[in-house]
Amino acid sequence: MLGADHYSDELVSAVRAATEAAAHAAGAWFGRGDKNAADAAAVAAMREVLLPAPFAGVVVIGEGEKDEAPMLANGEELGSGRGPACDIAVDPLDGTRLVQEGLPGSVSVIALAPRGTLFDPTDVFYMDKLISSAAARGVLDLRASPAVNVVRLAAALGKPVHDITVAVLDKPRHRALIAELRMVGARVRLAGEGDVSTAVTAATPGSDIDVVMGIGGTPEGVLTACAVRALGGFMEGRLAPQGDDQVRTALAAGHDLTRVLSLDDLVSSDRVLFASSPIR
């Protein structure tokens, strides 16, 4: 739980209970081979807790289009209407495959921020991300090469390059990135899933991950930005649609695909509330 001092004890308690309920519900499906059932259970449990919660919330980062229940869909309103007006970023189950296969690392996560302060990545599902702790502020730059950023971060942290650990999602699209990082001498930690928990670890000073690099989910990126903001860390992002169809859709939605998004762009308020609960 991060940022609890910005909101009432009643709302903080409800948000904590929402992630715990979702984690417990998904945990009943842990290792049972049915990720859709686990996701549906987590969504239903989280919604049940959030509907009467003391706030007026609108889901900005959720399941996207509202196709079939149960979902926490973009534009859905949650809360009793009593209390602060908030944007909601939510992923009741980050790491569905991990739960399906009985592997560690999945979490239930939610973030709140004042209404109108979360970046809305309409129609773009992937983002190139660069995430680290406070020491990286003014040091790292998404426009620089991965090798250059590793060398810069090593100098800022006061340790050799070969002691820098970079977390990268284990995806075919990252082959060149991984090769470059290993060529410069950095350690590469491959993650099968779990965008959010890995990024939060990287933003935490003194953790065993120094920086996150590579392309992951845009919704997870905005969720992560809330945690990074609360931790005082560093983050930059750039929308990265995959394939010509996604590029055309992103451009039609009015996105600038060359723009580097700062932490202020991703969440423009310090009044963030972030909570996650492990699923096991």
Coordinates of C-alpha atoms in Angstrom, one line a residue:
M1 CA 0.0 0.0 0.0
L2 CA 1.5 3.3 -1.1
G3 CA 0.1 6.9 -0.7
A4 CA -2.4 6.0 2.1
D5 CA -1.8 9.4 3.7
H6 CA -3.6 11.1 0.8
Y7 CA -7.0 9.5 1.4
S8 CA -9.4 8.7 4.3
D9 CA -8.8 5.6 6.4
E10 CA -12.2 4.2 5.2
L11 CA -11.3 4.5 1.5
V12 CA -7.7 3.1 2.1
S13 CA -9.3 0.2 3.9
A14 CA -11.7 -0.5 1.0
V15 CA -9.0 -0.4 -1.6
R16 CA -6.8 -2.7 0.4
A17 CA -9.8 -5.1 0.9
A18 CA -10.5 -5.0 -2.9
T19 CA -7.0 -6.3 -3.9
E20 CA -7.1 -8.8 -1.1
A21 CA -10.5 -10.1 -2.1
A22 CA -9.4 -10.3 -5.8
A23 CA -6.2 -12.1 -4.9
H24 CA -8.0 -14.6 -2.7
A25 CA -10.6 -15.3 -5.4
A26 CA -7.9 -15.8 -8.1
G27 CA -5.9 -17.9 -5.7
A28 CA -8.6 -20.5 -5.6
W29 CA -7.7 -21.2 -9.3
F30 CA -3.9 -21.2 -8.7
G31 CA -2.3 -23.9 -10.7
R32 CA -5.6 -25.3 -12.1
G33 CA -5.0 -24.4 -15.7
D34 CA -7.9 -22.0 -16.2
K35 CA -6.6 -18.4 -16.4
N36 CA -10.0 -17.1 -17.6
A37 CA -11.8 -18.5 -14.6
A38 CA -9.1 -17.0 -12.3
D39 CA -9.4 -13.6 -14.0
A40 CA -13.2 -13.6 -13.8
A41 CA -13.2 -14.6 -10.2
A42 CA -10.7 -11.7 -9.4
V43 CA -12.8 -9.2 -11.3
A44 CA -16.1 -10.1 -9.6
A45 CA -14.5 -10.1 -6.1
M46 CA -12.9 -6.7 -6.7
R47 CA -16.0 -5.1 -8.1
E48 CA -18.1 -6.3 -5.1
V49 CA -15.8 -4.5 -2.7
L50 CA -15.4 -1.3 -4.8
L51 CA -19.1 -0.7 -5.6
P52 CA -20.0 0.6 -2.1
A53 CA -16.5 2.2 -1.4
P54 CA -16.6 5.8 -0.3
F55 CA -15.5 7.6 -3.5
A56 CA -16.8 8.5 -7.0
G57 CA -14.6 6.5 -9.3
V58 CA -14.3 6.1 -13.0
V59 CA -12.2 3.3 -14.5
V60 CA -9.7 4.9 -16.9
I61 CA -7.3 1.9 -17.1
G62 CA -9.3 -1.4 -17.1
E63 CA -10.4 -4.1 -19.4
G64 CA -10.9 -1.9 -22.5
E65 CA -14.1 -2.5 -24.4
K66 CA -17.0 -3.7 -22.4
D67 CA -17.8 -6.9 -24.2
E68 CA -19.0 -9.4 -21.6
A69 CA -19.3 -9.5 -17.8
P70 CA -17.6 -9.8 -15.5
M71 CA -15.2 -7.0 -16.4
L72 CA -13.9 -3.8 -14.9
A73 CA -14.3 -1.9 -18.2
N74 CA -13.0 1.5 -19.2
G75 CA -15.6 4.1 -18.3
E76 CA -17.3 2.0 -15.6
E77 CA -18.3 3.9 -12.5
L78 CA -17.5 2.5 -9.1
G79 CA -18.1 3.7 -5.6
S80 CA -20.9 5.1 -3.6
G81 CA -20.5 8.6 -5.0
R82 CA -19.7 9.8 -1.6
G83 CA -16.1 11.0 -1.3
P84 CA -13.3 12.1 -3.7
A85 CA -13.7 12.0 -7.5
C86 CA -11.1 9.6 -8.7
D87 CA -9.6 8.0 -11.8
I88 CA -9.2 4.3 -11.3
A89 CA -6.4 2.1 -12.8
V90 CA -7.0 -1.5 -12.1
D91 CA -5.8 -5.0 -13.0
P92 CA -7.5 -7.6 -10.7
L93 CA -5.1 -10.2 -12.0
D94 CA -1.7 -9.2 -13.4
G95 CA -0.1 -12.4 -14.5
T96 CA -2.9 -14.7 -15.6
R97 CA -0.6 -17.3 -17.1
L98 CA 1.4 -17.4 -13.8
V99 CA -1.8 -18.3 -12.0
Q100 CA -2.8 -20.8 -14.6
E101 CA 0.5 -22.6 -14.3
G102 CA 0.9 -22.3 -10.5
L103 CA 3.9 -20.0 -10.8
P104 CA 4.8 -17.1 -8.4
G105 CA 4.7 -13.4 -9.3
S106 CA 1.1 -12.6 -10.1
V107 CA -0.7 -9.8 -8.2
S108 CA -4.0 -8.0 -7.9
V109 CA -3.5 -4.3 -8.2
I110 CA -5.4 -1.0 -8.2
A111 CA -4.5 2.7 -8.2
L112 CA -6.5 5.8 -7.6
A113 CA -5.7 9.4 -8.5
P114 CA -7.7 12.6 -8.7
R115 CA -10.2 12.7 -11.5
G116 CA -8.6 13.7 -14.8
T117 CA -4.9 13.0 -13.8
L118 CA -4.3 9.6 -15.3
F119 CA -3.0 9.2 -18.9
D120 CA -5.6 7.6 -21.1
P121 CA -3.9 5.4 -23.7
T122 CA -7.0 4.9 -25.9
D123 CA -6.6 2.1 -28.4
V124 CA -2.9 1.5 -27.7
F125 CA -2.0 -1.6 -25.8
Y126 CA 1.8 -1.6 -25.7
M127 CA 4.3 0.9 -24.3
D128 CA 8.1 1.0 -24.3
K129 CA 9.1 1.6 -20.7
L130 CA 12.2 2.7 -18.7
I131 CA 11.7 2.4 -14.9
S132 CA 14.1 2.8 -12.0
S133 CA 14.6 4.4 -8.6
A134 CA 15.1 8.0 -7.7
A135 CA 18.8 7.8 -8.5
A136 CA 17.9 7.6 -12.2
R137 CA 16.1 10.9 -12.3
G138 CA 18.0 13.3 -14.7
V139 CA 20.2 10.4 -15.7
L140 CA 18.2 8.0 -17.8
D141 CA 16.6 8.9 -21.1
L142 CA 14.3 6.6 -23.2
R143 CA 15.8 8.2 -26.3
A144 CA 19.2 6.9 -25.5
S145 CA 20.3 3.4 -26.3
P146 CA 19.9 0.7 -23.7
A147 CA 23.7 0.3 -23.4
V148 CA 24.2 4.1 -22.8
N149 CA 21.4 4.0 -20.1
V150 CA 23.0 1.1 -18.3
V151 CA 26.4 2.9 -18.2
R152 CA 24.8 6.1 -17.0
L153 CA 22.8 4.2 -14.3
A154 CA 25.9 2.4 -13.1
A155 CA 27.7 5.7 -12.6
A156 CA 24.7 7.2 -10.8
L157 CA 24.5 4.2 -8.4
G158 CA 28.2 4.1 -7.9
K159 CA 28.7 0.5 -9.0
P160 CA 30.2 -1.4 -11.9
V161 CA 28.1 -2.1 -15.0
H162 CA 28.4 -5.8 -14.4
D163 CA 26.5 -5.3 -11.2
I164 CA 23.5 -3.7 -12.9
T165 CA 20.4 -5.9 -13.1
V166 CA 18.0 -5.1 -15.9
A167 CA 14.5 -6.7 -15.9
V168 CA 13.1 -7.5 -19.3
L169 CA 9.9 -9.4 -20.3
D170 CA 10.8 -12.7 -21.9
K171 CA 9.3 -12.0 -25.4
P172 CA 10.7 -12.5 -28.9
R173 CA 10.5 -8.7 -29.5
H174 CA 13.2 -8.2 -27.0
R175 CA 15.9 -10.4 -28.5
A176 CA 18.0 -7.4 -29.8
L177 CA 17.5 -5.5 -26.5
I178 CA 18.7 -8.5 -24.4
A179 CA 21.7 -9.0 -26.7
E180 CA 22.7 -5.4 -26.3
L181 CA 22.4 -5.5 -22.5
R182 CA 24.5 -8.6 -22.3
M183 CA 27.1 -7.2 -24.7
V184 CA 27.6 -4.1 -22.4
G185 CA 28.0 -6.5 -19.4
A186 CA 24.7 -6.0 -17.5
R187 CA 22.8 -8.8 -15.9
V188 CA 19.5 -9.5 -17.5
R189 CA 16.6 -10.9 -15.5
L190 CA 13.9 -12.3 -17.7
A191 CA 10.3 -12.2 -16.5
G192 CA 7.6 -14.3 -18.2
E193 CA 4.8 -12.0 -17.0
G194 CA 4.1 -9.6 -14.1
D195 CA 4.8 -6.1 -15.6
V196 CA 3.6 -4.3 -12.5
S197 CA 5.4 -6.2 -9.7
T198 CA 8.7 -6.2 -11.5
A199 CA 8.5 -2.5 -12.2
V200 CA 7.6 -1.6 -8.6
T201 CA 10.6 -3.6 -7.5
A202 CA 12.9 -1.6 -9.8
A203 CA 11.5 1.7 -8.5
T204 CA 12.3 0.7 -4.9
P205 CA 15.8 1.9 -3.8
G206 CA 18.1 -0.9 -2.9
S207 CA 16.1 -3.7 -4.5
D208 CA 17.6 -6.5 -6.5
I209 CA 16.4 -5.0 -9.8
D210 CA 18.0 -1.7 -10.9
V211 CA 16.0 -0.9 -14.0
V212 CA 13.2 -2.2 -16.2
M213 CA 13.5 -1.9 -20.0
G214 CA 11.4 -3.0 -22.9
I215 CA 7.9 -3.1 -24.3
G216 CA 5.0 -4.2 -22.0
G217 CA 1.4 -3.5 -21.6
T218 CA 0.2 0.2 -21.7
P219 CA -2.5 -0.3 -19.0
E220 CA 0.2 -1.9 -16.7
G221 CA 2.4 1.1 -17.5
V222 CA -0.1 3.6 -16.2
L223 CA -0.7 1.5 -13.1
T224 CA 3.0 1.2 -12.5
A225 CA 3.4 5.0 -12.9
C226 CA 1.2 5.5 -9.9
A227 CA 3.4 3.3 -7.8
V228 CA 6.6 4.9 -9.1
R229 CA 5.2 8.3 -8.4
A230 CA 4.4 7.3 -4.8
L231 CA 7.9 5.8 -4.4
G232 CA 9.6 8.9 -5.8
G233 CA 11.2 6.9 -8.6
F234 CA 11.9 7.4 -12.3
M235 CA 9.8 6.4 -15.3
E236 CA 9.5 7.3 -18.9
G237 CA 7.2 5.7 -21.5
R238 CA 6.5 5.8 -25.2
L239 CA 3.6 4.2 -27.0
A240 CA 4.6 1.2 -29.0
P241 CA 1.8 -0.3 -31.0
Q242 CA 2.8 -3.7 -32.5
G243 CA 2.1 -4.1 -36.2
D244 CA 0.7 -1.9 -38.9
D245 CA -2.9 -2.3 -37.9
Q246 CA -2.2 -1.2 -34.3
V247 CA -0.1 1.8 -35.6
R248 CA -3.0 2.9 -37.8
T249 CA -5.5 2.6 -34.9
A250 CA -3.2 4.6 -32.6
L251 CA -2.7 7.4 -35.1
A252 CA -6.4 7.5 -35.8
A253 CA -6.9 8.0 -32.0
G254 CA -4.7 11.0 -32.2
H255 CA -1.6 9.6 -30.4
D256 CA 1.9 10.9 -31.1
L257 CA 4.0 7.8 -31.3
T258 CA 7.3 9.7 -31.1
R259 CA 6.5 11.5 -27.8
V260 CA 8.4 10.4 -24.7
L261 CA 5.9 10.4 -21.8
S262 CA 7.3 11.5 -18.4
L263 CA 6.0 10.4 -15.1
D264 CA 4.1 13.7 -14.9
D265 CA 2.4 12.8 -18.2
L266 CA 1.4 9.4 -17.0
V267 CA 0.0 10.6 -13.7
S268 CA -0.1 14.3 -13.1
S269 CA -0.9 14.3 -9.4
D270 CA 1.1 13.3 -6.3
R271 CA -2.2 12.3 -4.6
V272 CA -2.0 8.6 -5.7
L273 CA -3.1 5.6 -3.8
F274 CA -1.6 2.3 -4.9
A275 CA -2.3 -1.2 -3.5
S276 CA -1.3 -4.7 -4.6
S277 CA -1.8 -8.1 -3.1
P278 CA 0.1 -11.3 -4.2
I279 CA -1.8 -14.2 -5.6
R280 CA -0.8 -17.7 -4.4

